[in-house]
Amino acid sequence: MIKKVRLQNFKSHASTELETGNLTLLCGQNGVGKSSVFQALLLLRQSHQKSRLNDVLDLNRPLCEIGTAFDALYQFGDDTIQFTLEGDKGRAHWEFKYEENKRNATFLKVEK
């Protein structure tokens, strides 16, 4: 079970950390980032299903459609999008690099 989700520089999330439980409700005004929490999880899953998560984060299809790399990046952050999941089986962390000259790319490369 996922117990904690952390998003950095992703869409409307400069730095967001959520503790989750058996039942977690996300509520708030429109445009504050509720859906993008789920989108982050779907992006990780779709890239994993394509066996590409060690190299890139696929931003489109089949589970989620973000658009371009520019669309995924928090507008006031730096150029690294980070996702961290903590759960019963440990912690997983991913960092993806936004490149200004590839702002229309439909994927983000893993920061190595």
PDB file of N, CA and C in Angstrom:
ATOM      1  N   MET A   1       0.829  -1.177   0.000  1.00  0.00           N
ATOM      2  CA  MET A   1       0.000   0.000   0.000  1.00  0.00           C
ATOM      3  C   MET A   1       0.879   1.248   0.000  1.00  0.00           C
ATOM      4  N   ILE A   2       0.495   2.231  -0.767  1.00  0.00           N
ATOM      5  CA  ILE A   2       1.203   3.510  -0.786  1.00  0.00           C
ATOM      6  C   ILE A   2       0.795   4.310   0.444  1.00  0.00           C
ATOM      7  N   LYS A   3       1.782   4.768   1.200  1.00  0.00           N
ATOM      8  CA  LYS A   3       1.505   5.532   2.414  1.00  0.00           C
ATOM      9  C   LYS A   3       1.806   7.020   2.269  1.00  0.00           C
ATOM     10  N   LYS A   4       2.679   7.350   1.307  1.00  0.00           N
ATOM     11  CA  LYS A   4       3.034   8.753   1.107  1.00  0.00           C
ATOM     12  C   LYS A   4       3.358   8.981  -0.367  1.00  0.00           C
ATOM     13  N   VAL A   5       2.882  10.111  -0.889  1.00  0.00           N
ATOM     14  CA  VAL A   5       3.153  10.521  -2.264  1.00  0.00           C
ATOM     15  C   VAL A   5       3.756  11.916  -2.209  1.00  0.00           C
ATOM     16  N   ARG A   6       4.862  12.097  -2.914  1.00  0.00           N
ATOM     17  CA  ARG A   6       5.468  13.425  -2.986  1.00  0.00           C
ATOM     18  C   ARG A   6       5.663  13.796  -4.451  1.00  0.00           C
ATOM     19  N   LEU A   7       5.205  15.000  -4.805  1.00  0.00           N
ATOM     20  CA  LEU A   7       5.340  15.529  -6.162  1.00  0.00           C
ATOM     21  C   LEU A   7       6.113  16.833  -6.089  1.00  0.00           C
ATOM     22  N   GLN A   8       7.093  16.997  -6.965  1.00  0.00           N
ATOM     23  CA  GLN A   8       7.838  18.252  -7.038  1.00  0.00           C
ATOM     24  C   GLN A   8       7.930  18.707  -8.487  1.00  0.00           C
ATOM     25  N   ASN A   9       7.586  19.974  -8.691  1.00  0.00           N
ATOM     26  CA  ASN A   9       7.676  20.629 -10.008  1.00  0.00           C
ATOM     27  C   ASN A   9       6.824  19.956 -11.070  1.00  0.00           C
ATOM     28  N   PHE A  10       5.697  19.389 -10.658  1.00  0.00           N
ATOM     29  CA  PHE A  10       4.794  18.725 -11.594  1.00  0.00           C
ATOM     30  C   PHE A  10       3.476  19.488 -11.650  1.00  0.00           C
ATOM     31  N   LYS A  11       3.156  20.000 -12.822  1.00  0.00           N
ATOM     32  CA  LYS A  11       1.925  20.759 -13.076  1.00  0.00           C
ATOM     33  C   LYS A  11       1.728  21.849 -12.024  1.00  0.00           C
ATOM     34  N   SER A  12       0.715  21.763 -11.187  1.00  0.00           N
ATOM     35  CA  SER A  12       0.474  22.830 -10.203  1.00  0.00           C
ATOM     36  C   SER A  12       1.171  22.575  -8.867  1.00  0.00           C
ATOM     37  N   HIS A  13       2.002  21.552  -8.795  1.00  0.00           N
ATOM     38  CA  HIS A  13       2.647  21.152  -7.536  1.00  0.00           C
ATOM     39  C   HIS A  13       4.109  21.599  -7.486  1.00  0.00           C
ATOM     40  N   ALA A  14       4.369  22.662  -6.744  1.00  0.00           N
ATOM     41  CA  ALA A  14       5.762  23.064  -6.515  1.00  0.00           C
ATOM     42  C   ALA A  14       6.423  22.002  -5.657  1.00  0.00           C
ATOM     43  N   SER A  15       5.798  21.680  -4.553  1.00  0.00           N
ATOM     44  CA  SER A  15       6.272  20.631  -3.645  1.00  0.00           C
ATOM     45  C   SER A  15       5.078  20.210  -2.796  1.00  0.00           C
ATOM     46  N   THR A  16       4.574  19.030  -3.079  1.00  0.00           N
ATOM     47  CA  THR A  16       3.395  18.519  -2.382  1.00  0.00           C
ATOM     48  C   THR A  16       3.701  17.161  -1.801  1.00  0.00           C
ATOM     49  N   GLU A  17       3.348  16.972  -0.539  1.00  0.00           N
ATOM     50  CA  GLU A  17       3.496  15.679   0.111  1.00  0.00           C
ATOM     51  C   GLU A  17       2.152  15.290   0.716  1.00  0.00           C
ATOM     52  N   LEU A  18       1.668  14.109   0.348  1.00  0.00           N
ATOM     53  CA  LEU A  18       0.385  13.619   0.829  1.00  0.00           C
ATOM     54  C   LEU A  18       0.578  12.304   1.565  1.00  0.00           C
ATOM     55  N   GLU A  19       0.016  12.201   2.739  1.00  0.00           N
ATOM     56  CA  GLU A  19      -0.023  10.922   3.429  1.00  0.00           C
ATOM     57  C   GLU A  19      -1.325  10.249   3.055  1.00  0.00           C
ATOM     58  N   THR A  20      -1.250   8.967   2.699  1.00  0.00           N
ATOM     59  CA  THR A  20      -2.426   8.241   2.258  1.00  0.00           C
ATOM     60  C   THR A  20      -2.708   7.087   3.211  1.00  0.00           C
ATOM     61  N   GLY A  21      -3.944   6.643   3.199  1.00  0.00           N
ATOM     62  CA  GLY A  21      -4.366   5.533   4.041  1.00  0.00           C
ATOM     63  C   GLY A  21      -5.279   4.613   3.265  1.00  0.00           C
ATOM     64  N   ASN A  22      -6.034   3.803   3.995  1.00  0.00           N
ATOM     65  CA  ASN A  22      -6.962   2.876   3.345  1.00  0.00           C
ATOM     66  C   ASN A  22      -7.989   3.604   2.497  1.00  0.00           C
ATOM     67  N   LEU A  23      -8.393   4.767   2.947  1.00  0.00           N
ATOM     68  CA  LEU A  23      -9.318   5.605   2.194  1.00  0.00           C
ATOM     69  C   LEU A  23      -8.799   7.034   2.263  1.00  0.00           C
ATOM     70  N   THR A  24      -8.434   7.572   1.126  1.00  0.00           N
ATOM     71  CA  THR A  24      -7.928   8.944   1.066  1.00  0.00           C
ATOM     72  C   THR A  24      -8.796   9.749   0.118  1.00  0.00           C
ATOM     73  N   LEU A  25      -9.300  10.851   0.590  1.00  0.00           N
ATOM     74  CA  LEU A  25     -10.113  11.748  -0.226  1.00  0.00           C
ATOM     75  C   LEU A  25      -9.322  13.003  -0.529  1.00  0.00           C
ATOM     76  N   LEU A  26      -9.352  13.412  -1.773  1.00  0.00           N
ATOM     77  CA  LEU A  26      -8.755  14.685  -2.163  1.00  0.00           C
ATOM     78  C   LEU A  26      -9.887  15.646  -2.465  1.00  0.00           C
ATOM     79  N   CYS A  27      -9.901  16.761  -1.784  1.00  0.00           N
ATOM     80  CA  CYS A  27     -10.950  17.736  -2.038  1.00  0.00           C
ATOM     81  C   CYS A  27     -10.336  19.133  -2.039  1.00  0.00           C
ATOM     82  N   GLY A  28     -10.987  20.022  -2.725  1.00  0.00           N
ATOM     83  CA  GLY A  28     -10.507  21.394  -2.815  1.00  0.00           C
ATOM     84  C   GLY A  28     -11.103  22.078  -4.024  1.00  0.00           C
ATOM     85  N   GLN A  29     -10.742  23.324  -4.183  1.00  0.00           N
ATOM     86  CA  GLN A  29     -11.245  24.117  -5.292  1.00  0.00           C
ATOM     87  C   GLN A  29     -10.707  23.587  -6.619  1.00  0.00           C
ATOM     88  N   ASN A  30     -11.356  24.007  -7.696  1.00  0.00           N
ATOM     89  CA  ASN A  30     -10.886  23.650  -9.029  1.00  0.00           C
ATOM     90  C   ASN A  30      -9.491  24.230  -9.265  1.00  0.00           C
ATOM     91  N   GLY A  31      -8.664  23.454  -9.952  1.00  0.00           N
ATOM     92  CA  GLY A  31      -7.354  23.951 -10.364  1.00  0.00           C
ATOM     93  C   GLY A  31      -6.273  23.913  -9.306  1.00  0.00           C
ATOM     94  N   VAL A  32      -6.479  23.202  -8.200  1.00  0.00           N
ATOM     95  CA  VAL A  32      -5.449  23.180  -7.158  1.00  0.00           C
ATOM     96  C   VAL A  32      -4.571  21.928  -7.214  1.00  0.00           C
ATOM     97  N   GLY A  33      -4.880  20.978  -8.116  1.00  0.00           N
ATOM     98  CA  GLY A  33      -3.981  19.846  -8.311  1.00  0.00           C
ATOM     99  C   GLY A  33      -4.484  18.491  -7.874  1.00  0.00           C
ATOM    100  N   LYS A  34      -5.767  18.354  -7.607  1.00  0.00           N
ATOM    101  CA  LYS A  34      -6.295  17.053  -7.186  1.00  0.00           C
ATOM    102  C   LYS A  34      -6.080  16.002  -8.276  1.00  0.00           C
ATOM    103  N   SER A  35      -6.466  16.307  -9.480  1.00  0.00           N
ATOM    104  CA  SER A  35      -6.349  15.349 -10.580  1.00  0.00           C
ATOM    105  C   SER A  35      -4.897  15.037 -10.920  1.00  0.00           C
ATOM    106  N   SER A  36      -4.025  16.003 -10.777  1.00  0.00           N
ATOM    107  CA  SER A  36      -2.630  15.763 -11.149  1.00  0.00           C
ATOM    108  C   SER A  36      -1.928  14.801 -10.187  1.00  0.00           C
ATOM    109  N   VAL A  37      -2.450  14.622  -8.986  1.00  0.00           N
ATOM    110  CA  VAL A  37      -1.913  13.582  -8.099  1.00  0.00           C
ATOM    111  C   VAL A  37      -2.140  12.222  -8.752  1.00  0.00           C
ATOM    112  N   PHE A  38      -3.351  11.997  -9.233  1.00  0.00           N
ATOM    113  CA  PHE A  38      -3.658  10.736  -9.905  1.00  0.00           C
ATOM    114  C   PHE A  38      -2.916  10.620 -11.232  1.00  0.00           C
ATOM    115  N   GLN A  39      -2.778  11.719 -11.940  1.00  0.00           N
ATOM    116  CA  GLN A  39      -2.051  11.700 -13.205  1.00  0.00           C
ATOM    117  C   GLN A  39      -0.597  11.274 -12.998  1.00  0.00           C
ATOM    118  N   ALA A  40       0.026  11.730 -11.925  1.00  0.00           N
ATOM    119  CA  ALA A  40       1.410  11.343 -11.646  1.00  0.00           C
ATOM    120  C   ALA A  40       1.511   9.833 -11.483  1.00  0.00           C
ATOM    121  N   LEU A  41       0.583   9.245 -10.743  1.00  0.00           N
ATOM    122  CA  LEU A  41       0.593   7.791 -10.553  1.00  0.00           C
ATOM    123  C   LEU A  41       0.344   7.061 -11.872  1.00  0.00           C
ATOM    124  N   LEU A  42      -0.570   7.587 -12.680  1.00  0.00           N
ATOM    125  CA  LEU A  42      -0.850   6.968 -13.974  1.00  0.00           C
ATOM    126  C   LEU A  42       0.336   7.079 -14.926  1.00  0.00           C
ATOM    127  N   LEU A  43       1.042   8.204 -14.895  1.00  0.00           N
ATOM    128  CA  LEU A  43       2.232   8.356 -15.744  1.00  0.00           C
ATOM    129  C   LEU A  43       3.299   7.329 -15.385  1.00  0.00           C
ATOM    130  N   LEU A  44       3.524   7.147 -14.095  1.00  0.00           N
ATOM    131  CA  LEU A  44       4.499   6.147 -13.657  1.00  0.00           C
ATOM    132  C   LEU A  44       4.070   4.754 -14.110  1.00  0.00           C
ATOM    133  N   ARG A  45       2.798   4.457 -13.951  1.00  0.00           N
ATOM    134  CA  ARG A  45       2.299   3.131 -14.341  1.00  0.00           C
ATOM    135  C   ARG A  45       2.406   2.902 -15.847  1.00  0.00           C
ATOM    136  N   GLN A  46       2.006   3.892 -16.655  1.00  0.00           N
ATOM    137  CA  GLN A  46       2.042   3.662 -18.095  1.00  0.00           C
ATOM    138  C   GLN A  46       3.470   3.536 -18.598  1.00  0.00           C
ATOM    139  N   SER A  47       4.395   4.259 -18.019  1.00  0.00           N
ATOM    140  CA  SER A  47       5.802   4.123 -18.427  1.00  0.00           C
ATOM    141  C   SER A  47       6.350   2.771 -17.989  1.00  0.00           C
ATOM    142  N   HIS A  48       5.950   2.326 -16.807  1.00  0.00           N
ATOM    143  CA  HIS A  48       6.368   1.001 -16.328  1.00  0.00           C
ATOM    144  C   HIS A  48       5.800  -0.101 -17.225  1.00  0.00           C
ATOM    145  N   GLN A  49       4.542   0.010 -17.606  1.00  0.00           N
ATOM    146  CA  GLN A  49       3.919  -1.001 -18.466  1.00  0.00           C
ATOM    147  C   GLN A  49       4.600  -1.097 -19.824  1.00  0.00           C
ATOM    148  N   LYS A  50       5.169   0.002 -20.276  1.00  0.00           N
ATOM    149  CA  LYS A  50       5.898   0.013 -21.552  1.00  0.00           C
ATOM    150  C   LYS A  50       7.361  -0.376 -21.361  1.00  0.00           C
ATOM    151  N   SER A  51       7.749  -0.714 -20.127  1.00  0.00           N
ATOM    152  CA  SER A  51       9.139  -1.066 -19.777  1.00  0.00           C
ATOM    153  C   SER A  51      10.105   0.064 -20.105  1.00  0.00           C
ATOM    154  N   ARG A  52       9.662   1.312 -19.869  1.00  0.00           N
ATOM    155  CA  ARG A  52      10.491   2.474 -20.185  1.00  0.00           C
ATOM    156  C   ARG A  52      10.795   3.343 -18.964  1.00  0.00           C
ATOM    157  N   LEU A  53      10.276   2.985 -17.806  1.00  0.00           N
ATOM    158  CA  LEU A  53      10.379   3.851 -16.636  1.00  0.00           C
ATOM    159  C   LEU A  53      11.816   4.078 -16.187  1.00  0.00           C
ATOM    160  N   ASN A  54      12.723   3.190 -16.503  1.00  0.00           N
ATOM    161  CA  ASN A  54      14.134   3.404 -16.154  1.00  0.00           C
ATOM    162  C   ASN A  54      14.805   4.426 -17.056  1.00  0.00           C
ATOM    163  N   ASP A  55      14.150   4.768 -18.177  1.00  0.00           N
ATOM    164  CA  ASP A  55      14.739   5.698 -19.142  1.00  0.00           C
ATOM    165  C   ASP A  55      13.948   6.988 -19.312  1.00  0.00           C
ATOM    166  N   VAL A  56      12.615   6.869 -19.396  1.00  0.00           N
ATOM    167  CA  VAL A  56      11.781   8.041 -19.663  1.00  0.00           C
ATOM    168  C   VAL A  56      10.441   7.942 -18.938  1.00  0.00           C
ATOM    169  N   LEU A  57       9.789   9.093 -18.825  1.00  0.00           N
ATOM    170  CA  LEU A  57       8.409   9.180 -18.371  1.00  0.00           C
ATOM    171  C   LEU A  57       7.565   9.525 -19.585  1.00  0.00           C
ATOM    172  N   ASP A  58       6.748   8.580 -20.030  1.00  0.00           N
ATOM    173  CA  ASP A  58       5.859   8.824 -21.170  1.00  0.00           C
ATOM    174  C   ASP A  58       4.688   9.674 -20.711  1.00  0.00           C
ATOM    175  N   LEU A  59       4.463  10.790 -21.357  1.00  0.00           N
ATOM    176  CA  LEU A  59       3.442  11.739 -20.937  1.00  0.00           C
ATOM    177  C   LEU A  59       2.069  11.487 -21.553  1.00  0.00           C
ATOM    178  N   ASN A  60       1.985  10.595 -22.518  1.00  0.00           N
ATOM    179  CA  ASN A  60       0.712  10.358 -23.207  1.00  0.00           C
ATOM    180  C   ASN A  60       0.500   8.879 -23.499  1.00  0.00           C
ATOM    181  N   ARG A  61      -0.719   8.451 -23.298  1.00  0.00           N
ATOM    182  CA  ARG A  61      -1.244   7.142 -23.685  1.00  0.00           C
ATOM    183  C   ARG A  61      -0.506   5.969 -23.074  1.00  0.00           C
ATOM    184  N   PRO A  62      -1.220   4.965 -22.667  1.00  0.00           N
ATOM    185  CA  PRO A  62      -2.647   4.759 -22.822  1.00  0.00           C
ATOM    186  C   PRO A  62      -3.486   5.196 -21.604  1.00  0.00           C
ATOM    187  N   LEU A  63      -2.865   5.418 -20.470  1.00  0.00           N
ATOM    188  CA  LEU A  63      -3.624   5.681 -19.238  1.00  0.00           C
ATOM    189  C   LEU A  63      -3.871   7.160 -18.956  1.00  0.00           C
ATOM    190  N   CYS A  64      -2.989   8.018 -19.469  1.00  0.00           N
ATOM    191  CA  CYS A  64      -3.040   9.433 -19.106  1.00  0.00           C
ATOM    192  C   CYS A  64      -2.487  10.267 -20.250  1.00  0.00           C
ATOM    193  N   GLU A  65      -3.031  11.458 -20.434  1.00  0.00           N
ATOM    194  CA  GLU A  65      -2.568  12.372 -21.485  1.00  0.00           C
ATOM    195  C   GLU A  65      -2.256  13.728 -20.870  1.00  0.00           C
ATOM    196  N   ILE A  66      -0.980  14.043 -20.761  1.00  0.00           N
ATOM    197  CA  ILE A  66      -0.543  15.332 -20.214  1.00  0.00           C
ATOM    198  C   ILE A  66      -0.310  16.340 -21.339  1.00  0.00           C
ATOM    199  N   GLY A  67       0.191  15.868 -22.465  1.00  0.00           N
ATOM    200  CA  GLY A  67       0.526  16.760 -23.580  1.00  0.00           C
ATOM    201  C   GLY A  67       2.024  16.746 -23.798  1.00  0.00           C
ATOM    202  N   THR A  68       2.651  17.896 -23.566  1.00  0.00           N
ATOM    203  CA  THR A  68       4.089  18.028 -23.806  1.00  0.00           C
ATOM    204  C   THR A  68       4.859  18.154 -22.498  1.00  0.00           C
ATOM    205  N   ALA A  69       6.170  18.094 -22.610  1.00  0.00           N
ATOM    206  CA  ALA A  69       7.023  18.266 -21.440  1.00  0.00           C
ATOM    207  C   ALA A  69       6.770  19.613 -20.769  1.00  0.00           C
ATOM    208  N   PHE A  70       6.560  20.638 -21.566  1.00  0.00           N
ATOM    209  CA  PHE A  70       6.271  21.965 -21.018  1.00  0.00           C
ATOM    210  C   PHE A  70       4.987  21.959 -20.192  1.00  0.00           C
ATOM    211  N   ASP A  71       3.986  21.205 -20.627  1.00  0.00           N
ATOM    212  CA  ASP A  71       2.718  21.103 -19.900  1.00  0.00           C
ATOM    213  C   ASP A  71       2.883  20.411 -18.553  1.00  0.00           C
ATOM    214  N   ALA A  72       3.849  19.518 -18.441  1.00  0.00           N
ATOM    215  CA  ALA A  72       4.055  18.749 -17.210  1.00  0.00           C
ATOM    216  C   ALA A  72       4.807  19.534 -16.145  1.00  0.00           C
ATOM    217  N   LEU A  73       5.558  20.525 -16.541  1.00  0.00           N
ATOM    218  CA  LEU A  73       6.452  21.243 -15.627  1.00  0.00           C
ATOM    219  C   LEU A  73       5.723  22.334 -14.853  1.00  0.00           C
ATOM    220  N   TYR A  74       5.980  22.398 -13.556  1.00  0.00           N
ATOM    221  CA  TYR A  74       5.466  23.491 -12.723  1.00  0.00           C
ATOM    222  C   TYR A  74       6.091  24.793 -13.220  1.00  0.00           C
ATOM    223  N   GLN A  75       5.263  25.815 -13.433  1.00  0.00           N
ATOM    224  CA  GLN A  75       5.725  27.021 -14.129  1.00  0.00           C
ATOM    225  C   GLN A  75       6.762  27.841 -13.370  1.00  0.00           C
ATOM    226  N   PHE A  76       6.827  27.725 -12.047  1.00  0.00           N
ATOM    227  CA  PHE A  76       7.773  28.533 -11.284  1.00  0.00           C
ATOM    228  C   PHE A  76       8.918  27.714 -10.694  1.00  0.00           C
ATOM    229  N   GLY A  77       9.037  26.447 -11.098  1.00  0.00           N
ATOM    230  CA  GLY A  77      10.043  25.565 -10.513  1.00  0.00           C
ATOM    231  C   GLY A  77      11.301  25.480 -11.335  1.00  0.00           C
ATOM    232  N   ASP A  78      12.160  24.565 -10.924  1.00  0.00           N
ATOM    233  CA  ASP A  78      13.370  24.310 -11.702  1.00  0.00           C
ATOM    234  C   ASP A  78      13.048  23.285 -12.783  1.00  0.00           C
ATOM    235  N   ASP A  79      14.058  22.700 -13.393  1.00  0.00           N
ATOM    236  CA  ASP A  79      13.836  21.845 -14.558  1.00  0.00           C
ATOM    237  C   ASP A  79      13.833  20.350 -14.249  1.00  0.00           C
ATOM    238  N   THR A  80      13.574  19.970 -12.998  1.00  0.00           N
ATOM    239  CA  THR A  80      13.517  18.564 -12.626  1.00  0.00           C
ATOM    240  C   THR A  80      12.174  18.252 -11.968  1.00  0.00           C
ATOM    241  N   ILE A  81      11.452  17.321 -12.558  1.00  0.00           N
ATOM    242  CA  ILE A  81      10.202  16.830 -11.981  1.00  0.00           C
ATOM    243  C   ILE A  81      10.541  15.585 -11.174  1.00  0.00           C
ATOM    244  N   GLN A  82      10.036  15.539  -9.944  1.00  0.00           N
ATOM    245  CA  GLN A  82      10.336  14.415  -9.065  1.00  0.00           C
ATOM    246  C   GLN A  82       9.061  13.806  -8.505  1.00  0.00           C
ATOM    247  N   PHE A  83       9.056  12.475  -8.446  1.00  0.00           N
ATOM    248  CA  PHE A  83       7.970  11.726  -7.821  1.00  0.00           C
ATOM    249  C   PHE A  83       8.589  10.780  -6.799  1.00  0.00           C
ATOM    250  N   THR A  84       8.000  10.721  -5.623  1.00  0.00           N
ATOM    251  CA  THR A  84       8.441   9.789  -4.593  1.00  0.00           C
ATOM    252  C   THR A  84       7.219   9.085  -4.033  1.00  0.00           C
ATOM    253  N   LEU A  85       7.311   7.766  -3.931  1.00  0.00           N
ATOM    254  CA  LEU A  85       6.264   6.954  -3.321  1.00  0.00           C
ATOM    255  C   LEU A  85       6.876   6.184  -2.160  1.00  0.00           C
ATOM    256  N   GLU A  86       6.191   6.211  -1.028  1.00  0.00           N
ATOM    257  CA  GLU A  86       6.619   5.416   0.118  1.00  0.00           C
ATOM    258  C   GLU A  86       5.481   4.500   0.498  1.00  0.00           C
ATOM    259  N   GLY A  87       5.834   3.271   0.821  1.00  0.00           N
ATOM    260  CA  GLY A  87       4.798   2.306   1.166  1.00  0.00           C
ATOM    261  C   GLY A  87       5.307   1.200   2.039  1.00  0.00           C
ATOM    262  N   ASP A  88       4.501   0.145   2.126  1.00  0.00           N
ATOM    263  CA  ASP A  88       4.829  -1.006   2.953  1.00  0.00           C
ATOM    264  C   ASP A  88       6.149  -1.656   2.545  1.00  0.00           C
ATOM    265  N   LYS A  89       6.477  -1.591   1.272  1.00  0.00           N
ATOM    266  CA  LYS A  89       7.664  -2.280   0.756  1.00  0.00           C
ATOM    267  C   LYS A  89       8.836  -1.341   0.514  1.00  0.00           C
ATOM    268  N   GLY A  90       8.808  -0.152   1.088  1.00  0.00           N
ATOM    269  CA  GLY A  90       9.932   0.758   0.947  1.00  0.00           C
ATOM    270  C   GLY A  90       9.580   2.028   0.211  1.00  0.00           C
ATOM    271  N   ARG A  91      10.617   2.609  -0.379  1.00  0.00           N
ATOM    272  CA  ARG A  91      10.513   3.918  -1.011  1.00  0.00           C
ATOM    273  C   ARG A  91      11.010   3.834  -2.445  1.00  0.00           C
ATOM    274  N   ALA A  92      10.312   4.519  -3.355  1.00  0.00           N
ATOM    275  CA  ALA A  92      10.749   4.611  -4.750  1.00  0.00           C
ATOM    276  C   ALA A  92      10.777   6.093  -5.125  1.00  0.00           C
ATOM    277  N   HIS A  93      11.828   6.473  -5.838  1.00  0.00           N
ATOM    278  CA  HIS A  93      12.003   7.886  -6.202  1.00  0.00           C
ATOM    279  C   HIS A  93      12.451   7.967  -7.653  1.00  0.00           C
ATOM    280  N   TRP A  94      11.835   8.907  -8.389  1.00  0.00           N
ATOM    281  CA  TRP A  94      12.190   9.141  -9.789  1.00  0.00           C
ATOM    282  C   TRP A  94      12.403  10.623 -10.007  1.00  0.00           C
ATOM    283  N   GLU A  95      13.392  10.942 -10.832  1.00  0.00           N
ATOM    284  CA  GLU A  95      13.648  12.327 -11.239  1.00  0.00           C
ATOM    285  C   GLU A  95      13.706  12.371 -12.761  1.00  0.00           C
ATOM    286  N   PHE A  96      12.985  13.332 -13.318  1.00  0.00           N
ATOM    287  CA  PHE A  96      12.912  13.477 -14.766  1.00  0.00           C
ATOM    288  C   PHE A  96      13.323  14.890 -15.146  1.00  0.00           C
ATOM    289  N   LYS A  97      14.127  15.009 -16.178  1.00  0.00           N
ATOM    290  CA  LYS A  97      14.724  16.280 -16.589  1.00  0.00           C
ATOM    291  C   LYS A  97      13.922  16.938 -17.704  1.00  0.00           C
ATOM    292  N   TYR A  98      13.514  18.175 -17.463  1.00  0.00           N
ATOM    293  CA  TYR A  98      12.889  18.991 -18.506  1.00  0.00           C
ATOM    294  C   TYR A  98      13.997  19.719 -19.248  1.00  0.00           C
ATOM    295  N   GLU A  99      13.957  19.657 -20.573  1.00  0.00           N
ATOM    296  CA  GLU A  99      14.938  20.350 -21.401  1.00  0.00           C
ATOM    297  C   GLU A  99      14.207  21.400 -22.232  1.00  0.00           C
ATOM    298  N   GLU A 100      14.576  22.655 -22.053  1.00  0.00           N
ATOM    299  CA  GLU A 100      13.904  23.774 -22.723  1.00  0.00           C
ATOM    300  C   GLU A 100      13.887  23.598 -24.241  1.00  0.00           C
ATOM    301  N   ASN A 101      14.950  23.075 -24.802  1.00  0.00           N
ATOM    302  CA  ASN A 101      15.000  22.899 -26.260  1.00  0.00           C
ATOM    303  C   ASN A 101      14.144  21.719 -26.734  1.00  0.00           C
ATOM    304  N   LYS A 102      13.562  20.961 -25.772  1.00  0.00           N
ATOM    305  CA  LYS A 102      12.667  19.848 -26.108  1.00  0.00           C
ATOM    306  C   LYS A 102      11.322  20.015 -25.416  1.00  0.00           C
ATOM    307  N   ARG A 103      10.862  21.255 -25.349  1.00  0.00           N
ATOM    308  CA  ARG A 103       9.626  21.554 -24.608  1.00  0.00           C
ATOM    309  C   ARG A 103       8.395  20.893 -25.195  1.00  0.00           C
ATOM    310  N   ASN A 104       8.425  20.526 -26.479  1.00  0.00           N
ATOM    311  CA  ASN A 104       7.282  19.862 -27.111  1.00  0.00           C
ATOM    312  C   ASN A 104       7.398  18.342 -27.115  1.00  0.00           C
ATOM    313  N   ALA A 105       8.409  17.813 -26.449  1.00  0.00           N
ATOM    314  CA  ALA A 105       8.575  16.357 -26.365  1.00  0.00           C
ATOM    315  C   ALA A 105       7.402  15.745 -25.611  1.00  0.00           C
ATOM    316  N   THR A 106       7.078  14.508 -25.931  1.00  0.00           N
ATOM    317  CA  THR A 106       5.992  13.811 -25.250  1.00  0.00           C
ATOM    318  C   THR A 106       6.521  12.846 -24.191  1.00  0.00           C
ATOM    319  N   PHE A 107       7.745  13.061 -23.779  1.00  0.00           N
ATOM    320  CA  PHE A 107       8.355  12.275 -22.717  1.00  0.00           C
ATOM    321  C   PHE A 107       9.386  13.133 -22.006  1.00  0.00           C
ATOM    322  N   LEU A 108       9.770  12.710 -20.828  1.00  0.00           N
ATOM    323  CA  LEU A 108      10.851  13.350 -20.062  1.00  0.00           C
ATOM    324  C   LEU A 108      11.887  12.283 -19.765  1.00  0.00           C
ATOM    325  N   LYS A 109      13.151  12.612 -19.954  1.00  0.00           N
ATOM    326  CA  LYS A 109      14.223  11.646 -19.689  1.00  0.00           C
ATOM    327  C   LYS A 109      14.505  11.561 -18.199  1.00  0.00           C
ATOM    328  N   VAL A 110      14.882  10.357 -17.776  1.00  0.00           N
ATOM    329  CA  VAL A 110      15.285  10.148 -16.391  1.00  0.00           C
ATOM    330  C   VAL A 110      16.554  10.940 -16.125  1.00  0.00           C
ATOM    331  N   GLU A 111      16.584  11.631 -15.007  1.00  0.00           N
ATOM    332  CA  GLU A 111      17.781  12.359 -14.571  1.00  0.00           C
ATOM    333  C   GLU A 111      18.745  11.329 -13.994  1.00  0.00           C
ATOM    334  N   LYS A 112      19.929  11.247 -14.564  1.00  0.00           N
ATOM    335  CA  LYS A 112      20.897  10.247 -14.107  1.00  0.00           C
ATOM    336  C   LYS A 112      22.046  10.888 -13.388  1.00  0.00           C
TER     337      LYS A 112
END
